[in-house]
Each structure stands twice: as structure tokens, then as C-alpha cells.
Short mmCIF file of C-alpha atoms and ligand atoms in Angstrom, two decimals:
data_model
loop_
_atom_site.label_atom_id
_atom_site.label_comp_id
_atom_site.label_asym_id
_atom_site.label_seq_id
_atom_site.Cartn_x
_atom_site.Cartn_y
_atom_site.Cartn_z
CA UNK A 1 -253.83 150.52 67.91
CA UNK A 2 -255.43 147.41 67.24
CA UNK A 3 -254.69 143.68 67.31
CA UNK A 4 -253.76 141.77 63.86
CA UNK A 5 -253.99 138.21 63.00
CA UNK A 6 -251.53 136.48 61.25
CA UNK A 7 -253.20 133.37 61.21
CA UNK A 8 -256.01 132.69 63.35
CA UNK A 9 -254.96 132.62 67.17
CA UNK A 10 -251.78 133.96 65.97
CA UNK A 11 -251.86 137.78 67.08
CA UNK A 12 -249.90 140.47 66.72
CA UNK A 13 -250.49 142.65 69.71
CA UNK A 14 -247.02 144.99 69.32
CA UNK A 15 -246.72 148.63 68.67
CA UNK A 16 -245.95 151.34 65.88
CA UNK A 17 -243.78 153.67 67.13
CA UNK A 18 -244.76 155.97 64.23
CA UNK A 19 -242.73 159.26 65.50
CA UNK A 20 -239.40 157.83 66.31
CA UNK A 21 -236.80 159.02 64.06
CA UNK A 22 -233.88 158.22 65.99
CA UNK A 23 -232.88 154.42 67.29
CA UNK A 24 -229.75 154.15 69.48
CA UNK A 25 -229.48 157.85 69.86
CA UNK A 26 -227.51 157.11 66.40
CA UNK A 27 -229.71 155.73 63.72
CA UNK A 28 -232.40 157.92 61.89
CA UNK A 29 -235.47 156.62 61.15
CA UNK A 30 -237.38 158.16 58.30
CA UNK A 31 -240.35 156.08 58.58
CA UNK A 32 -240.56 155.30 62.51
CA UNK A 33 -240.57 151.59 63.56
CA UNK A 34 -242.72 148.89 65.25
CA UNK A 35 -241.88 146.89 67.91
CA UNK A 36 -243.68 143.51 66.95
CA UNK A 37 -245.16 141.68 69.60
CA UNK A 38 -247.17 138.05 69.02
CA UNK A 39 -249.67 136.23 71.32
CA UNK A 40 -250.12 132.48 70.57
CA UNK A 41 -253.29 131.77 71.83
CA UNK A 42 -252.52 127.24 72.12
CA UNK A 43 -255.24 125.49 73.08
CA UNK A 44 -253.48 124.55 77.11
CA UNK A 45 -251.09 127.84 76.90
CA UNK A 46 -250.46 131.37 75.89
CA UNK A 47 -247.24 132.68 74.94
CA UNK A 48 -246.37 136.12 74.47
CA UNK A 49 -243.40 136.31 71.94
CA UNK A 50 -240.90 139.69 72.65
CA UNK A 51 -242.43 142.33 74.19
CA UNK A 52 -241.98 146.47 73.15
CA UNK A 53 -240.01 148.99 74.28
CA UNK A 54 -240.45 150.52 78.19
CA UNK A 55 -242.05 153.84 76.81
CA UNK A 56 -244.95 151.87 74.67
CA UNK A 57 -245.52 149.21 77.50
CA UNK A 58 -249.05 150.68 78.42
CA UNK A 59 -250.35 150.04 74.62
CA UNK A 60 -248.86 146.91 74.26
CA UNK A 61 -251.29 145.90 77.54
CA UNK A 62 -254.01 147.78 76.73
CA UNK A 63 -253.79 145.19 72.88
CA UNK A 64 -253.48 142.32 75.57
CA UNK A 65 -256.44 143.65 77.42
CA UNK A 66 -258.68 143.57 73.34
CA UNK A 67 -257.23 140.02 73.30
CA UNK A 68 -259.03 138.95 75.95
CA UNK A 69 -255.82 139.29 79.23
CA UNK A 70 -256.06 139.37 81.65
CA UNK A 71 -259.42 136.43 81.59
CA UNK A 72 -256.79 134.69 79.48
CA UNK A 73 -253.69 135.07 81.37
CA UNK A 74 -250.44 134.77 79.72
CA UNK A 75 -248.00 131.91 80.78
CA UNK A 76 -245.23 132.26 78.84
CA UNK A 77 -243.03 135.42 77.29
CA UNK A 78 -240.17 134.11 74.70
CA UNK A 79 -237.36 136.56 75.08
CA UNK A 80 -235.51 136.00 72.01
CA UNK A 81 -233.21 138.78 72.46
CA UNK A 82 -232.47 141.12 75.35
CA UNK A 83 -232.12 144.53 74.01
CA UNK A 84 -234.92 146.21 75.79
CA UNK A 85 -236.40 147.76 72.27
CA UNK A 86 -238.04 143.84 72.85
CA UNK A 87 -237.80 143.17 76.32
CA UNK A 88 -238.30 146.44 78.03
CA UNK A 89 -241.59 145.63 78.94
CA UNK A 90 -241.32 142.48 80.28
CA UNK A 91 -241.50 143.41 83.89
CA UNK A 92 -244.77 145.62 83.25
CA UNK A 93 -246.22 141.70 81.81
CA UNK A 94 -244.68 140.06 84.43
CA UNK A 95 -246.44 142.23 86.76
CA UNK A 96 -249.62 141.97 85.26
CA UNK A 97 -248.94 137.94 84.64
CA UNK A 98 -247.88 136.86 88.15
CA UNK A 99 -247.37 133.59 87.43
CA UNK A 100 -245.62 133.90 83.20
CA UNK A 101 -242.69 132.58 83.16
CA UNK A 102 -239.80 134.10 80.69
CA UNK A 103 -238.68 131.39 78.64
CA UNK A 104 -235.13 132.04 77.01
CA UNK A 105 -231.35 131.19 76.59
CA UNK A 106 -229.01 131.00 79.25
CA UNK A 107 -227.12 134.11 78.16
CA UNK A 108 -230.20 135.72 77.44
CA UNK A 109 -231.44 135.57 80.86
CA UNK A 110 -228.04 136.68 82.19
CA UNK A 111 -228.85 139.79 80.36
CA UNK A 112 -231.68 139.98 81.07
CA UNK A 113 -230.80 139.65 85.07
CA UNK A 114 -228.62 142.21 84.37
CA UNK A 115 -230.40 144.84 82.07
CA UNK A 116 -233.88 144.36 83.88
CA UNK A 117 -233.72 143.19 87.47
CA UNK A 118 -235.93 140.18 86.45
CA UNK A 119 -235.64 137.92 89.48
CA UNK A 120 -233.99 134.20 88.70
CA UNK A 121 -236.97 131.91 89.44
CA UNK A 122 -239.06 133.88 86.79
CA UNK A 123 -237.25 131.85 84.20
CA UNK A 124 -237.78 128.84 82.15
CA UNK A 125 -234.46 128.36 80.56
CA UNK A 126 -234.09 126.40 77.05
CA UNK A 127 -230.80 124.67 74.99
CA UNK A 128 -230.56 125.14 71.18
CA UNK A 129 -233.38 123.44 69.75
CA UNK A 130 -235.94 122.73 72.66
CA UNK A 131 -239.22 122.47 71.69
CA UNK A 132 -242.29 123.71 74.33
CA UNK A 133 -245.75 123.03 73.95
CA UNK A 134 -248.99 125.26 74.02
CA UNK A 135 -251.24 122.16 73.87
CA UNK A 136 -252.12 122.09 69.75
CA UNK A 137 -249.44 124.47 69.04
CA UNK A 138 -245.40 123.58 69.65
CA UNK A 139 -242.70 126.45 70.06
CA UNK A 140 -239.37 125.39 68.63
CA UNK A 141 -236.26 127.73 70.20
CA UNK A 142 -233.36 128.25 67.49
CA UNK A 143 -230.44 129.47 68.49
CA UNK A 144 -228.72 132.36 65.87
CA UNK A 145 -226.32 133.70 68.32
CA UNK A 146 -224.33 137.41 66.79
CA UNK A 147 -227.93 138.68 65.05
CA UNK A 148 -226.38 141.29 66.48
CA UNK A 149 -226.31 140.26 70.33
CA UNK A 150 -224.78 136.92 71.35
CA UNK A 151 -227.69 136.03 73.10
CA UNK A 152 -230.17 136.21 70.01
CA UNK A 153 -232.59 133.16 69.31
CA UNK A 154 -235.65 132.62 66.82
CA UNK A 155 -239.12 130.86 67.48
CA UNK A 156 -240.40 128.48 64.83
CA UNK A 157 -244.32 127.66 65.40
CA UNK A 158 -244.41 124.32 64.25
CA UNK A 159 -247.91 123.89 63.03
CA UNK A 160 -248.45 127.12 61.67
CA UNK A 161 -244.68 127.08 59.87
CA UNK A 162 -244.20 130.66 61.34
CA UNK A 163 -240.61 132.10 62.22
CA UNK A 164 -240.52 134.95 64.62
CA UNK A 165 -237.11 136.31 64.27
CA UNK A 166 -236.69 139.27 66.28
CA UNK A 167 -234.47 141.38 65.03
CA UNK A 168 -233.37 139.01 62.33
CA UNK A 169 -234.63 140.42 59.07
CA UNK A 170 -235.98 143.45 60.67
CA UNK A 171 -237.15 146.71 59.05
CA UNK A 172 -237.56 150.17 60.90
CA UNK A 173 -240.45 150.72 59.06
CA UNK A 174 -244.12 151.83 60.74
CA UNK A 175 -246.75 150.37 58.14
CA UNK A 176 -250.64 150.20 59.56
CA UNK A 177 -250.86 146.72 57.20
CA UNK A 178 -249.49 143.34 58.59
CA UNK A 179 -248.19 141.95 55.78
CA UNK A 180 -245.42 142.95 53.59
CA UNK A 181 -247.79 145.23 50.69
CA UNK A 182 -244.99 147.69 49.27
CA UNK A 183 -241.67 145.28 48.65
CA UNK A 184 -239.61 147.98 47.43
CA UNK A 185 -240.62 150.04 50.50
CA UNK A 186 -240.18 147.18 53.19
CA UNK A 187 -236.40 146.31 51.39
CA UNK A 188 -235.25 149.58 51.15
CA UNK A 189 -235.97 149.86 55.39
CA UNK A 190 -235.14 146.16 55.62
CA UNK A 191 -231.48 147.20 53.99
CA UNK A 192 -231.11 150.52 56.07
CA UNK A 193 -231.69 148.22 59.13
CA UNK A 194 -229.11 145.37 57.95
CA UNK A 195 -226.58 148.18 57.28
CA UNK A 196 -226.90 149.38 60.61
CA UNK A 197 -227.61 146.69 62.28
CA UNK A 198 -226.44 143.51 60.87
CA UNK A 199 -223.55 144.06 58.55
CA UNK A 200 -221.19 143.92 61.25
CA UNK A 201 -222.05 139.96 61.62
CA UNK A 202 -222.15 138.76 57.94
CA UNK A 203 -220.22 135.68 59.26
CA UNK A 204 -222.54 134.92 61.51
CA UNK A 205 -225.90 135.92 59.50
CA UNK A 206 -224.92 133.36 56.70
CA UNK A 207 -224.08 130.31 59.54
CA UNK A 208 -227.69 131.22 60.44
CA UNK A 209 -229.31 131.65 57.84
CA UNK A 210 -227.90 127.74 56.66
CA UNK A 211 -229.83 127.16 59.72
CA UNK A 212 -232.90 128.78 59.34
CA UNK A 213 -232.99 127.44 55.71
CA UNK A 214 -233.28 124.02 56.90
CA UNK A 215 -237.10 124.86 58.82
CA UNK A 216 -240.13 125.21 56.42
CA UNK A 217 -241.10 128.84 57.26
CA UNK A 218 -244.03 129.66 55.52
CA UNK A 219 -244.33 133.54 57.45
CA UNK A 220 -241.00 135.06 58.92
CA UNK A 221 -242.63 137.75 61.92
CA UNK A 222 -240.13 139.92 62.88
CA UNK A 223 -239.71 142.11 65.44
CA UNK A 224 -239.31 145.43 63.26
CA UNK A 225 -241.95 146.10 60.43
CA UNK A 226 -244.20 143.90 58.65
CA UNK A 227 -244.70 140.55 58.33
CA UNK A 228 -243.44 138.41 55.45
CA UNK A 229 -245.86 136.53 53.95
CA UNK A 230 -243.06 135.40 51.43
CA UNK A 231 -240.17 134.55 53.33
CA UNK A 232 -238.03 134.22 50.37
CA UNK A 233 -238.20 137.73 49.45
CA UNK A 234 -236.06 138.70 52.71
CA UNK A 235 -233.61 135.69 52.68
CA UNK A 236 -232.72 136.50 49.48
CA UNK A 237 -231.86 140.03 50.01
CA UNK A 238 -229.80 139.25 53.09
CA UNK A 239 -228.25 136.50 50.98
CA UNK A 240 -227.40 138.90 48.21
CA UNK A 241 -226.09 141.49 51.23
CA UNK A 242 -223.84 139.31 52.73
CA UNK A 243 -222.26 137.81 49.66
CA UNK A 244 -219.32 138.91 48.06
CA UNK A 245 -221.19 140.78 45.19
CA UNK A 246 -219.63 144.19 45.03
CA UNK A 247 -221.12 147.12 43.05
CA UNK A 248 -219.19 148.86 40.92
CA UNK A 249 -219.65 152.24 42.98
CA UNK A 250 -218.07 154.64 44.56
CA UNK A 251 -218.92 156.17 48.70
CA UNK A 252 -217.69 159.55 48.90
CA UNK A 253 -217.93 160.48 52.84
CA UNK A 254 -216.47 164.20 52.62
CA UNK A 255 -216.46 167.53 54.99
CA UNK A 256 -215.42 171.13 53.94
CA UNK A 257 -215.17 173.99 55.86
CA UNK A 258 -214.14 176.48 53.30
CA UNK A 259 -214.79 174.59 49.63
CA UNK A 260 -211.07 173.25 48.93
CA UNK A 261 -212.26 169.47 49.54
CA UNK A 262 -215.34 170.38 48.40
CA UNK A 263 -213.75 171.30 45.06
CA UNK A 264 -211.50 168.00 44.75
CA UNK A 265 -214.41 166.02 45.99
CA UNK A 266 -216.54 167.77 43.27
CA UNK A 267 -213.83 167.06 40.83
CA UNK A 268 -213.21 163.25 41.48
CA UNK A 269 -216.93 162.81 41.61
CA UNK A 270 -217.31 164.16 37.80
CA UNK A 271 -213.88 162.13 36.66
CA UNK A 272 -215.78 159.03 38.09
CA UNK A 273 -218.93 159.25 36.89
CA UNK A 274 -217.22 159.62 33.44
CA UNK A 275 -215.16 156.51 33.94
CA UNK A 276 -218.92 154.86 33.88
CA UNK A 277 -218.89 154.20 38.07
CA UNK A 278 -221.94 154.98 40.15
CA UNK A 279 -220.73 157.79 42.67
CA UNK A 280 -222.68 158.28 46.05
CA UNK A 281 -221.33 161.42 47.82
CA UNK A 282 -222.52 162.78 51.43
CA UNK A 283 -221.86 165.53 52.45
CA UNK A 284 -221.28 164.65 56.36
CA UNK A 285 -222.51 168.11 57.52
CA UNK A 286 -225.97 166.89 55.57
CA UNK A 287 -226.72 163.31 55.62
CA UNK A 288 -228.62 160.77 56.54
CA UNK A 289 -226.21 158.26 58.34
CA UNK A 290 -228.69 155.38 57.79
CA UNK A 291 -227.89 156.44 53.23
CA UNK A 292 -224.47 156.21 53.56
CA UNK A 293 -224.76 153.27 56.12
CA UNK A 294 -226.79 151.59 53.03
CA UNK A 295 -224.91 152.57 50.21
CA UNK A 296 -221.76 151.17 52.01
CA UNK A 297 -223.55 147.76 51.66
CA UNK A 298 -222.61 146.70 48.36
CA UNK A 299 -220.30 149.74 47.22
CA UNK A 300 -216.91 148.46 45.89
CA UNK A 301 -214.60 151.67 47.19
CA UNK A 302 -215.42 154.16 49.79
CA UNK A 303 -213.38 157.89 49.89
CA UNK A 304 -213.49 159.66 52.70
CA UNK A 305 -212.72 164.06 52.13
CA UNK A 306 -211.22 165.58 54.57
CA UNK A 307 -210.16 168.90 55.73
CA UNK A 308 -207.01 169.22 58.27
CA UNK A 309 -208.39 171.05 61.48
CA UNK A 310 -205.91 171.27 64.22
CA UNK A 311 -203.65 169.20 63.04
CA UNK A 312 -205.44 166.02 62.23
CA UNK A 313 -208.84 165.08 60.34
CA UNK A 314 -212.11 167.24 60.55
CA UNK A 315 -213.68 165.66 63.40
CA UNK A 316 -217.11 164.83 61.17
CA UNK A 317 -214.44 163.12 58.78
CA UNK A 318 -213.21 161.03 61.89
CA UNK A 319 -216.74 159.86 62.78
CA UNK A 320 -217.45 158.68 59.82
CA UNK A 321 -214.35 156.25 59.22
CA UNK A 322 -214.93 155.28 62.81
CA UNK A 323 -218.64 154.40 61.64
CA UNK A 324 -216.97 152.73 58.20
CA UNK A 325 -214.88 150.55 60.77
CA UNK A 326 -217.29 149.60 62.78
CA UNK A 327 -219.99 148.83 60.31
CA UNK A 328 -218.00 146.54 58.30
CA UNK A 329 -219.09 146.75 55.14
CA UNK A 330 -217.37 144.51 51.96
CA UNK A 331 -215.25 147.44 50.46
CA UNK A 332 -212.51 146.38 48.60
CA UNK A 333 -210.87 150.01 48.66
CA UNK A 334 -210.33 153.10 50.19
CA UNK A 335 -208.99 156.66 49.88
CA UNK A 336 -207.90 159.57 51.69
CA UNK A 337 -208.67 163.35 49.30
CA UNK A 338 -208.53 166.39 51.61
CA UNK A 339 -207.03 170.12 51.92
CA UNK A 340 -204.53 171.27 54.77
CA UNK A 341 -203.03 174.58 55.32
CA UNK A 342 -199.92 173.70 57.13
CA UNK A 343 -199.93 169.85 58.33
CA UNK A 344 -201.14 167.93 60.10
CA UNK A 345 -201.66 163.43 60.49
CA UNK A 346 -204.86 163.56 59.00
CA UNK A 347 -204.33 160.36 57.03
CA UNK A 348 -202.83 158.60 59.67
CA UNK A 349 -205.30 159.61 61.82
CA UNK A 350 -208.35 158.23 59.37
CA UNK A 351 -206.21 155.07 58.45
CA UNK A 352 -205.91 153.98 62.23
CA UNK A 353 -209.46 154.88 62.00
CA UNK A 354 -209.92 151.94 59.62
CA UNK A 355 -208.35 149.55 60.87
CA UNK A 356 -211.14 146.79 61.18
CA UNK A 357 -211.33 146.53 57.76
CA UNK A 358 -209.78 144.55 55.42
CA UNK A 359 -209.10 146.45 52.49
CA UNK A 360 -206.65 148.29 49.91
CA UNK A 361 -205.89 152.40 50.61
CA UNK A 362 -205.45 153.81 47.53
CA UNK A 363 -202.64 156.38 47.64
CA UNK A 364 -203.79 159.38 49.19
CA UNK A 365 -204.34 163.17 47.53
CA UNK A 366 -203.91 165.93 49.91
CA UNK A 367 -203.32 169.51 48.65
CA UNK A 368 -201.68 172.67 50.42
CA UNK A 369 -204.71 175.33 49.96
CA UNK A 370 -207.20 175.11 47.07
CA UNK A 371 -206.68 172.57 44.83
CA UNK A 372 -203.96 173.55 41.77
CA UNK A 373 -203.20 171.65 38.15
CA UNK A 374 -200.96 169.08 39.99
CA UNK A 375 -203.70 168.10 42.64
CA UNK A 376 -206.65 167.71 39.84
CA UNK A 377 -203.50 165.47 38.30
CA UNK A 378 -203.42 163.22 41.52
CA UNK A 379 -207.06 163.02 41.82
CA UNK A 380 -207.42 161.87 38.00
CA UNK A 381 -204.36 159.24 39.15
CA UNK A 382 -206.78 158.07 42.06
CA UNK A 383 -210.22 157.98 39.54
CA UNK A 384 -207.76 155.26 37.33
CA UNK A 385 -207.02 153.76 40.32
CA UNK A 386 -210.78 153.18 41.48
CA UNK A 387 -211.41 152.79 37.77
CA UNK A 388 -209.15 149.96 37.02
CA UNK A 389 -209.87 148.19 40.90
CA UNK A 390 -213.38 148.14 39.80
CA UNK A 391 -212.68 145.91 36.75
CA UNK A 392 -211.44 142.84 39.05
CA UNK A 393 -214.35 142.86 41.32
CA UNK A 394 -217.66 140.36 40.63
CA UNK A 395 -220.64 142.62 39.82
C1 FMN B 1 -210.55 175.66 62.78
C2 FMN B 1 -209.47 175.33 61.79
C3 FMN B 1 -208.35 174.63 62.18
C4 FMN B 1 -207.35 174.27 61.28
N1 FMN B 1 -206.29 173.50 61.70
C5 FMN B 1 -205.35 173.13 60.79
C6 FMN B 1 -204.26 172.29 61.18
O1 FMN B 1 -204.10 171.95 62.34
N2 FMN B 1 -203.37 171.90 60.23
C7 FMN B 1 -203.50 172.30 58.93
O2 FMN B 1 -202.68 171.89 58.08
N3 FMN B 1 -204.50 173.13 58.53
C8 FMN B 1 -205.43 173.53 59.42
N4 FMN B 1 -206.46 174.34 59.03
C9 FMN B 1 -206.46 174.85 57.65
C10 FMN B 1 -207.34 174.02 56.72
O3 FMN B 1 -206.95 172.66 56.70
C11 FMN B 1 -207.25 174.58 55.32
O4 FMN B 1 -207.77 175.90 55.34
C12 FMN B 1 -207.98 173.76 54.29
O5 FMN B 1 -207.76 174.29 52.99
C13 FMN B 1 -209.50 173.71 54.55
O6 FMN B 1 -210.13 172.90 53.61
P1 FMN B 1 -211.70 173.14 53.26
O7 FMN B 1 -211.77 174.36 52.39
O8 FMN B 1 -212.08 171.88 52.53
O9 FMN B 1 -212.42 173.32 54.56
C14 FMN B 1 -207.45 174.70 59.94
C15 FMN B 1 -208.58 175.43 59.53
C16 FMN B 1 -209.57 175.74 60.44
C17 FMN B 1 -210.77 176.53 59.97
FE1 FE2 B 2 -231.62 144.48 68.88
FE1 FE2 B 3 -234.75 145.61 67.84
#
């Protein structure tokens, strides 16, 4: 790896984690990630914004070391959020840089305490809209607390109009350019990452974006993927994510051991499709997590198939409603389709699985055995159901 510049004295040092495929032992990443570090070379200090994660620490000093550190020691490292993906390597600096100081939050550095052993006097502590200065070049600390930790802040470089947002408008994306070159590439990762990441906190994304709105950002430099050399390309997506736009199509989370969901899934799918709705199924056995995580972001109804195994809900089946729940997503509607052989509370079992959300269940279709005439009756019920929801939503 190499060092970037943004702008000049403005470098990003970080790391592309090109072979990850997994974040959070939970989230696949098809194209690996980057943990985006920046060194703000001011003409009386340096600051080191975020660091990378513990396992990439050595390459993230040995970019230092092509910038010039340790003859040009580092005096500051902004820790604008404490998951250690960004502050992992924060002690290794801090052992290199004697005399940095971490400047963050309050709560940050509680975490921080807590998740790193980082001693108390190591820290320069800041409130909601504290400015520090490099000498020609002014840090400005922005508070956007629930993007997705409560501690998380941004750092606006005044003169250079740059917003490093840490996870904020992230994308787990590994790209050897900078800058944003492929925008249908970098939003497609930038939505996987907001599924996963973010759309738990739409509340709290929109108060900060209204705040992030009212700083003239002329580069957003996140912490994940490239750089956006037009900010309003991102904003607007996560604008159009959080809003209340729903699409007029259907999730279909499903599981079969022995084809009888499989066969009402396959059914429902076809009546749906002919009823003019977009239809995503997964088959849970199969997928990606991070697709359906994304197609949950604007889909209008989500169906989850399942079989009955020992008397409640294929456990695959469980997982995902408990993902559903605690992803949040906009869904106005849900539904329950599944086989059983003898009984079982498999819909109670998904519906208390659910119960985050804020949304209408659909009446449920579950058949004895392999679906019969009366079953692909209920299930063509439930498509006019879906069908005729769809037609009150805003698309
Ligand atoms: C391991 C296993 C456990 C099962 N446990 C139950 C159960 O507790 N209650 C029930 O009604 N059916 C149970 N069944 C029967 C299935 O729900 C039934 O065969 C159903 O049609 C399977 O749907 P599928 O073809 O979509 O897998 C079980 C089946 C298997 C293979
Ligand atoms: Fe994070
Ligand atoms: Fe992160």
C-alpha cells in the first residue's frame, strides 16, 4: 500500500483489507473493505484521523513511516468512533507517538477506556462543536451520536471543506482509487453497508444529516471505501433510504427441508410477479445476508417461509425474522407461508420474533403436508392481500 492525497497535505494513510469477506462475524463482504485512515499534515500540528483495525496496524505505520513519522511525529488521533474496526490501532500509534494525544467525546473515551485500556491522561476531550487548531488548518468536532454507536462524531476540516465521517456513509468496498470512479459500484456497497449497519437508526441518521447539511462539505472521507468527491451523491441516497418511499416489492425469506414451502413459496412468487410486484426470494440455506439485508431497504412487504421443525419455526426461518427485527427496515407488511406435519407455534414463534417492528401481518397460510387446492386458494388470498396493500403505499 501506498499513501493518497486528497488534497495536498491531506493524506490518506489507511488500509484495504481486500480479503475480508466477513465483518462482525455476521456480515459478508463481497468486495472486502478499507479502513480509511487520514493524516492532516497543519502547518504547527499533525492529526491522525481514526486509525485501522488491530490486525492491519503494522501497514497503517509502515504508510506513516512513507509520510515522513516518525521525523514528523503525530500529535493528535481524532477518535470519532470507538469500534475498534477504527480505533484498534490506536495504542500501536500511541506507542509509537509518545506524546499524541486522543482527542474525542466524553463517551467515546469511556469506550474507549473500556474497549482498549487507553490510560485517562492520554485524552484531549471535546463538547459538540469544538473547534482545534493545526496552525493553518482548523478541526471542527460534530457530534452525530446513534451512526450506529452513541458515541459517534464527524470531523469537518474547515479550510479544505472536508468531512471525515467515519462510519457515516460508509461502503465495505476495497477500491485501489481514492475517489468515488464507479457510482453504481460504490452505492450498491454504500446500501449493503446502510442496511446492515445504519437502518436500525433512521431517526437518528436524518437528525444528523439536518446537521451535517448545514456545513459546506465539499469531500465527505469516510472511514469505509472511497472518497466522495461529490458529497451529494451519498446524502441523497441515504436521504432516499431513510424516507418513507416504499417499493412496491415483495422479500420472500423462506427455508424447506423437503419442497412443501418450497412449492407454496414457488407458487406465491409466480401469483405476485403476475399481479405486476417485484418479488425478491432467498432461499436462507443460500444467501447472501448482506442481499436480503438490502432488498429489505425499500421493499414494501416481507414473507418469511417456514417449515415446522420440532414444534416451532425452522431455526434458519427464526434467524432471519430475528435479523428482520433487528434491522428495522420500513416494511409496511408481513406474512407467515409454511408446511407442518402435525403442529407446532411456528407463527407465534416468528411473530414474537417481530416484534420491533411496526407493521401489518397479513393472515397467515400454513398447510398440513404438501400444499393441496385449498392452500394454493389461501396463498392467492395472501398475493390480493400484498397486491391491494401495495396500492396505498408512496412509490
Ligand atoms: C427434523 C424435523 C422435525 C419436525 N418437527 C415437526 C414438528 O415439531 N411439528 C410439525 O408439525 N412438523 C414437524 N416436522 C414435519 C415438517 O414440518 C413437515 O414435513 C413439513 O411438510 C416440511 O416442510 P418442507 O417440505 O417445506 O421442509 C418435522 C420435520 C423434520 C424433518
Ligand atoms: Fe462502526
Ligand atoms: Fe467501521
Amino acid at each position: 500500500m501506498t499513501t493518497q492525497e486528497i488534497v495536498p497535505k491531506i493524506l490518506s494513510v489507511g488500509v484495504k483489507d481486500w480479503d475480508r469477506r466477513l465483518f462482525d462475524e455476521l456480515i459478508p463482504l463481497p468486495d472486502g473493505t478499507t479502513y480509511n485512515s487520514y493524516l492532516i499534515l497543519g502547518s504547527e500540528k499533525t492529526a491522525l484521523i481514526d486509525t485501522v483495525d488491530p490486525a492491519k496496524s503494522h501497514e497503517l505505520i509502515s504508510n506513516l513511516e512513507k509520510a515522513g513519522a516518525p521525523a514528523a511525529p503525530i500529535d493528535y488521533v481524532i477518535a470519532n468512533h470507538a469500534e475498534q474496526d477504527h480505533s484498534g490501532s490506536i495504542p500501536a500509534i500511541l506507542d509509537l507517538f509518545p506524546n499524541a494525544l486522543v482527542v474525542t467525546n466524553e463517551k467515546c473515551k469511556g469506550f474507549l477506556e473500556d474497549l482498549l485500556h487507553i490510560a485517562k491522561e492520554k485524552f484531549l476531550t471535546v463538547k459538540d462543536g469544538e473547534s482545534l487548531s493545526l496552525g493553518d488548518k482548523t478541526l471542527q468536532f460534530h457530534f452525530t451520536p446513534w451512526v450506529h454507536w452513541p458515541e459517534t462524531m464527524v470531523t469537518y476540516l474547515k479550510e479544505d471543506k472536508i468531512l471525515f465521517s467515519c462510519d457515516f456513509f460508509g461502503s465495505h468496498l476495497a477500491d485501489s482509487r481514492l475517489f468515488v470512479q464507479d457510482e453504481h459500484k460504490v452505492l450498491t456497497d454504500a446500501k449493503r453497508y446502510y442496511a446492515e449497519i445504519m437502518m436500525p437508526f433512521r431517526v437518528a441518521i436524518k437528525k444528523n444529516i439536518e446537521k451535517i447539511e448545514t456545513l459546506d462539505v465539499r469531500f465527505i472521507a469516510p472511514s469505509h471505501g472511497p472518497v466522495y468527491n461529490n458529497p451529494r451523491l451519498i446524502i441523497d441516497a441515504y436521504k432516499d433510504w431513510i424516507s418513507h418511499r416504499l417499493e412496491n416489492t415483495v422479500v420472500v425469506a423462506y427455508v424447506s427441508m423437503h419442497g412443501s414451502t418450497r412449492h407454496m413459496v414457488d407458487y406465491l412468487v409466480e401469483k405476485l410477479i403476475a399481479k405486476g410486484i417485484t418479488v425478491k426470494p432467498f432461499n436462507l440455506t443460500r444467501t447472501d445476508l448482506g442481499d436480503l439485508a438490502m432488498a429489505l431497504v425499500d421493499a414494501a412487504t416481507v414473507v418469511i417461509g417456514a417449515p415446522t421443525v420440532l414444534a416451532g419455526p425452522h431455526p434458519a426461518a427464526v434467524y432471519a425474522a430475528s435479523l428482520v427485527n433487528a434491522l428495522k427496515p420500513k416494511t409496511k407488511y408481513a406474512a407467515i407461508i409454511g408446511s407442518y406435519g402435525w403442529g407446532g407455534k411456528t407463527v407465534e414463534t416468528i411473530v414474537n420474533n417481530l416484534n420491533n417492528l411496526k407493521l401489518e401481518l397479513l393472515e397467515p397460510v400454513l398447510c398440513k403436508g404438501h400444499p393441496r387446492e385449498k392452500d394454493f386458494q389461501a396463498l392467492d388470498r395472501l398475493a390480493d392481500e400484498i397486491a391491494a396493500g401495495h396500492k396505498t403505499i408512496s412509490v
